[in-house]
Coordinates of C-alpha atoms in Angstrom, one line a residue:
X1 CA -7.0 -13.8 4.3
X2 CA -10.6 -13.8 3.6
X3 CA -10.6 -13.1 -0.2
X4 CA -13.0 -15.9 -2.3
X5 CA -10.7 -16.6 -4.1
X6 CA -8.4 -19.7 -4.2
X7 CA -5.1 -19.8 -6.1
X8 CA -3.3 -22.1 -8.2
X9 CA -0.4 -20.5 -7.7
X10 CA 0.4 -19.2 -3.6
X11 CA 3.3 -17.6 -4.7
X12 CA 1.4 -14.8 -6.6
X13 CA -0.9 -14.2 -3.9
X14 CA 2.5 -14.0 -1.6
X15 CA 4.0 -11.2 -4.1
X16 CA 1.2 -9.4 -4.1
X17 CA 1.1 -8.8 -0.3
X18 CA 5.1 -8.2 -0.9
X19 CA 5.4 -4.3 0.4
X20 CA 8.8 -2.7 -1.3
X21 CA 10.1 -2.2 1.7
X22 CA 11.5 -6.1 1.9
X23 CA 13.1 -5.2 -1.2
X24 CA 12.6 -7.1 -4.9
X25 CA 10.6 -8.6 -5.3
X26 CA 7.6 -6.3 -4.3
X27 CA 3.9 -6.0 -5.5
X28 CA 4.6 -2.6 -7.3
X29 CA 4.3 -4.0 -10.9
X30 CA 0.8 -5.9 -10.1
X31 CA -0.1 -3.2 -7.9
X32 CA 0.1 -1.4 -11.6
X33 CA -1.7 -3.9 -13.3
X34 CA -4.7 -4.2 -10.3
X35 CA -5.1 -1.2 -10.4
X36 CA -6.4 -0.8 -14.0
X37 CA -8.2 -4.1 -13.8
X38 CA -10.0 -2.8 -10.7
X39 CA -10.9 0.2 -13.0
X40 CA -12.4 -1.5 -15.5
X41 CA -14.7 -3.6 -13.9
X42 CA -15.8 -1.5 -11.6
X43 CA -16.1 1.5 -14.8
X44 CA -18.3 -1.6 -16.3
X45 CA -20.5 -2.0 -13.1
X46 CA -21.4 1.4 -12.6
X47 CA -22.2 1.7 -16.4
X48 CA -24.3 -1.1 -15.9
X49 CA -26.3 0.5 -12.8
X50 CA -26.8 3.8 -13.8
X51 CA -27.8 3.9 -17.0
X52 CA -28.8 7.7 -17.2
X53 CA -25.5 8.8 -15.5
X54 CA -23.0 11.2 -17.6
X55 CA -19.1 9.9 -18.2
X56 CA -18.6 12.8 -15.2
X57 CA -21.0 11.0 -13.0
X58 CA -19.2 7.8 -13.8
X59 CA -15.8 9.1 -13.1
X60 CA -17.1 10.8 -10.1
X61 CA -19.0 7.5 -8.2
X62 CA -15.7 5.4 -9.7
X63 CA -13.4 7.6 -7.7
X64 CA -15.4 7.1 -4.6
X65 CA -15.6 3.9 -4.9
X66 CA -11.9 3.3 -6.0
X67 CA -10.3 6.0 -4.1
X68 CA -7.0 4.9 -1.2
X69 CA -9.6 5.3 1.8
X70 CA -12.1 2.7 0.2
X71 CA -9.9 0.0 -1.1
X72 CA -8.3 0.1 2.7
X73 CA -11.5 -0.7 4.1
X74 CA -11.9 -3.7 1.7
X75 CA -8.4 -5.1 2.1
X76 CA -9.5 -4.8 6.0
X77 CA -12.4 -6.7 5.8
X78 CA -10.0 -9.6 3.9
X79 CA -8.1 -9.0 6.6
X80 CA -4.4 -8.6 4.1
X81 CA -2.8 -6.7 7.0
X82 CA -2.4 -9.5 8.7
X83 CA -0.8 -11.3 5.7
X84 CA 0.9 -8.4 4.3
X85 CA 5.3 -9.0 4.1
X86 CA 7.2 -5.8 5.5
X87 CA 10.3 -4.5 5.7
X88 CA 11.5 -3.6 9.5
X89 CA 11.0 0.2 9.3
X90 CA 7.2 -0.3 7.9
X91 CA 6.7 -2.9 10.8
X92 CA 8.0 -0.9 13.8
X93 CA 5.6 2.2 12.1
X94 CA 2.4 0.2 11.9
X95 CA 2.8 0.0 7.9
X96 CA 0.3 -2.6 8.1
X97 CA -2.5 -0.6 9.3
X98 CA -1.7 2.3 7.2
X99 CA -4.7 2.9 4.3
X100 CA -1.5 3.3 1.4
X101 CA 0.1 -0.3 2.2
X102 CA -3.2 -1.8 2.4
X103 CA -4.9 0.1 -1.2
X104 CA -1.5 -1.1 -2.9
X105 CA -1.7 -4.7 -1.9
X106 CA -5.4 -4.9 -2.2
X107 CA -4.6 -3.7 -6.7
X108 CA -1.8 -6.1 -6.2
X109 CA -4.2 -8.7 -5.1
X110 CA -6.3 -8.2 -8.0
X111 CA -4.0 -8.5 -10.3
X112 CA -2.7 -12.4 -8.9
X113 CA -6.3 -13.4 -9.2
X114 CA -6.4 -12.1 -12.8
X115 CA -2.6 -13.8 -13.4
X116 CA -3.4 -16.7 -11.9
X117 CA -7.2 -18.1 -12.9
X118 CA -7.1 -15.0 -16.2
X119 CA -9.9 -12.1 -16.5
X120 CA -13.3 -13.7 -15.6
X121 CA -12.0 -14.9 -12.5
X122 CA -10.8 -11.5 -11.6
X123 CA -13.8 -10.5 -13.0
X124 CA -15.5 -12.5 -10.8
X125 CA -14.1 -11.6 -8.0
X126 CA -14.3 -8.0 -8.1
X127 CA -17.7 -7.9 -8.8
X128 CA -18.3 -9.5 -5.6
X129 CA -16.8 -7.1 -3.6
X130 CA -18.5 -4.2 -5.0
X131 CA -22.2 -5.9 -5.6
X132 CA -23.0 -4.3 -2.7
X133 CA -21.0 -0.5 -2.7
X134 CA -22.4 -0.2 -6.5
X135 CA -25.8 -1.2 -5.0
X136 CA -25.7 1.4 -2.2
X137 CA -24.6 4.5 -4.2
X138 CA -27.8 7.0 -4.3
X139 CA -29.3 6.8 -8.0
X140 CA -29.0 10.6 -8.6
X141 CA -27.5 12.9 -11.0
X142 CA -27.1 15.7 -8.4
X143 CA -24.0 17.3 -8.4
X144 CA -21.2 16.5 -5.9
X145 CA -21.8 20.0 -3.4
X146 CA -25.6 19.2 -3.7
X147 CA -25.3 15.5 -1.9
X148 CA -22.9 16.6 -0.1
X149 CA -24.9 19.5 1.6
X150 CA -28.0 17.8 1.6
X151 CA -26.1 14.7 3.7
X152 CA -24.8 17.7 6.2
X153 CA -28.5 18.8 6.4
X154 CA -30.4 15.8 6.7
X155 CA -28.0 15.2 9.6
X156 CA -28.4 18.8 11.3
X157 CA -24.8 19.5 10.8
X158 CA -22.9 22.7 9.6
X159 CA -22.5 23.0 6.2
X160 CA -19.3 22.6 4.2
X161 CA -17.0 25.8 3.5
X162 CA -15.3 26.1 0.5
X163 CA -12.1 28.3 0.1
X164 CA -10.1 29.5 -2.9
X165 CA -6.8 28.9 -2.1
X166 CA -4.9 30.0 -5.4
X167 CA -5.7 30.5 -9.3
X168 CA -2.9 30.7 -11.6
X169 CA -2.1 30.2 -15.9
X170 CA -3.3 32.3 -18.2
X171 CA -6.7 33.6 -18.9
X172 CA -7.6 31.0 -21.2
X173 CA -6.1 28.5 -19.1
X174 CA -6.8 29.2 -15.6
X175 CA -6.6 26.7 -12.9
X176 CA -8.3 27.0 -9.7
X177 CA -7.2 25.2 -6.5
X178 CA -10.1 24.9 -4.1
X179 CA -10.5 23.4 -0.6
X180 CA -13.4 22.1 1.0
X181 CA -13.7 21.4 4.8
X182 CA -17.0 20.4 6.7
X183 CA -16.6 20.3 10.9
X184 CA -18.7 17.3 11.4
X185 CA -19.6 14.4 11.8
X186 CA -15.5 14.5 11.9
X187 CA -13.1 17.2 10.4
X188 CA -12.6 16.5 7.1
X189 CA -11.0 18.7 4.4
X190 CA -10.0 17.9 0.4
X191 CA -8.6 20.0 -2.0
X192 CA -8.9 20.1 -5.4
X193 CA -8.2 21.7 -8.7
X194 CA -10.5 22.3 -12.3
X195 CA -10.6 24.8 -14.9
X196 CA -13.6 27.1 -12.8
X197 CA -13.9 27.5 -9.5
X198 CA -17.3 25.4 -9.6
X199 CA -15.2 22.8 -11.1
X200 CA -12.6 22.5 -8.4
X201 CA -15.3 22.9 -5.7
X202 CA -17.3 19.8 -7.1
X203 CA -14.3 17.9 -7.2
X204 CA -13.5 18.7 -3.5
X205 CA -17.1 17.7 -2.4
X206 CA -17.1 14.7 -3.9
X207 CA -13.4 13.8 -2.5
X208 CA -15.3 14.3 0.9
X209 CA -18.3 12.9 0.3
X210 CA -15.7 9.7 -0.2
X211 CA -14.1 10.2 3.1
X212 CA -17.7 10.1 5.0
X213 CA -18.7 7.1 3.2
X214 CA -15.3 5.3 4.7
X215 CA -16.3 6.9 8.4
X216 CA -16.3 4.2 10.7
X217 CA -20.3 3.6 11.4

């Protein structure tokens, strides 16, 4: 395991990469309590970097940062699948490439550093593994479908489509459930659902826009 990190205590380190498929104890109660840790800081580095940015901006470069895809390419790069304690169904399946394992025990992770050194080490140590994502998100307040069709276009590729696939409540309470699928540079679809339809279909770019960002280069 590559993490900067060294801990007093191996054994929380050990739970954390503890899948529940070995049984109790797992890492589902720090995965719990990573996961709003990594939240935080990160919610406190992007305030920190964009200083213009709206609480919907924040939320929406947070999720893309924070999102399953993104925290399974960090917990590859500290290479916890190698580490990672499975039960025999999730080893025969390849559990420890799969991004869902690898997310859970990288929050789980989190939460031992913050457990075992407390909250500035875990501090600390998150910051340093998104210095440089924070860094490279654009400084821009354009909305989600604008980035996202201006990536597509800057790269001579097809646009995105975007498909209503069902409205339902009442009028005053309408939800709308939106999909969003672009051809290349791979095929990649989200859906999404918001009070308008614009709503849903900026929440569906920006869930694709995080899926290109984890694209293998």
């Amino acid at each position: 395991m590559k993490l900067d990190y060294r801990f007093r205590d191996p054994a929380l380190a050990e739970l954390a990469l503890t899948h529940r498929s070995i049984g109790k104890p797992n890492n589902e109660r720090l995965e719990f309590l990573g996961d709003a840790l990594l939240g935080a800081v990160v919610a406190e580095m992007l305030y920190e970097a964009h200083p213009r940015a709206s609480e919907g901006e924040l939320s929406r470069l947070r999720a893309q940062l924070v999102n399953g895809q993104a925290l399974a390419v960090i917990a590859r790069e500290l290479e916890l699948g190698e580490e990672l304690k499975l039960g025999p169904g999730e080893l025969k399946s390849g559990g420890f490439r799969r991004d869902s394992i690898l997310a859970d025990a990288f929050e789980a992770l989190v939460a031992a550093v913050y457990l075992d050194g407390g909250f500035d080490a875990c501090r600390g140590t998150v910051r340093g593994l998104f210095e440089a994502r924070v860094a490279a998100l654009p400084q821009s307040s354009k909305d989600a479908k604008t980035r996202l069709q201006e990536w597509l276009q800057g790269r001579g590729l097809p646009l995105p489509s975007y498909e209503l696939k069902a409205s339902h409540g009442e009028d005053h309470a309408k939800v709308f459930e939106v999909v969003c699928v672009i051809a290349e540079p791979a095929t990649l679809q989200a859906e999404a659902s918001g009070p308008s339809r614009r709503a849903a279909e900026q929440d569906a770019a920006e869930s694709v826009l995080a899926q290109l960002a984890v694209l293998p280069r």
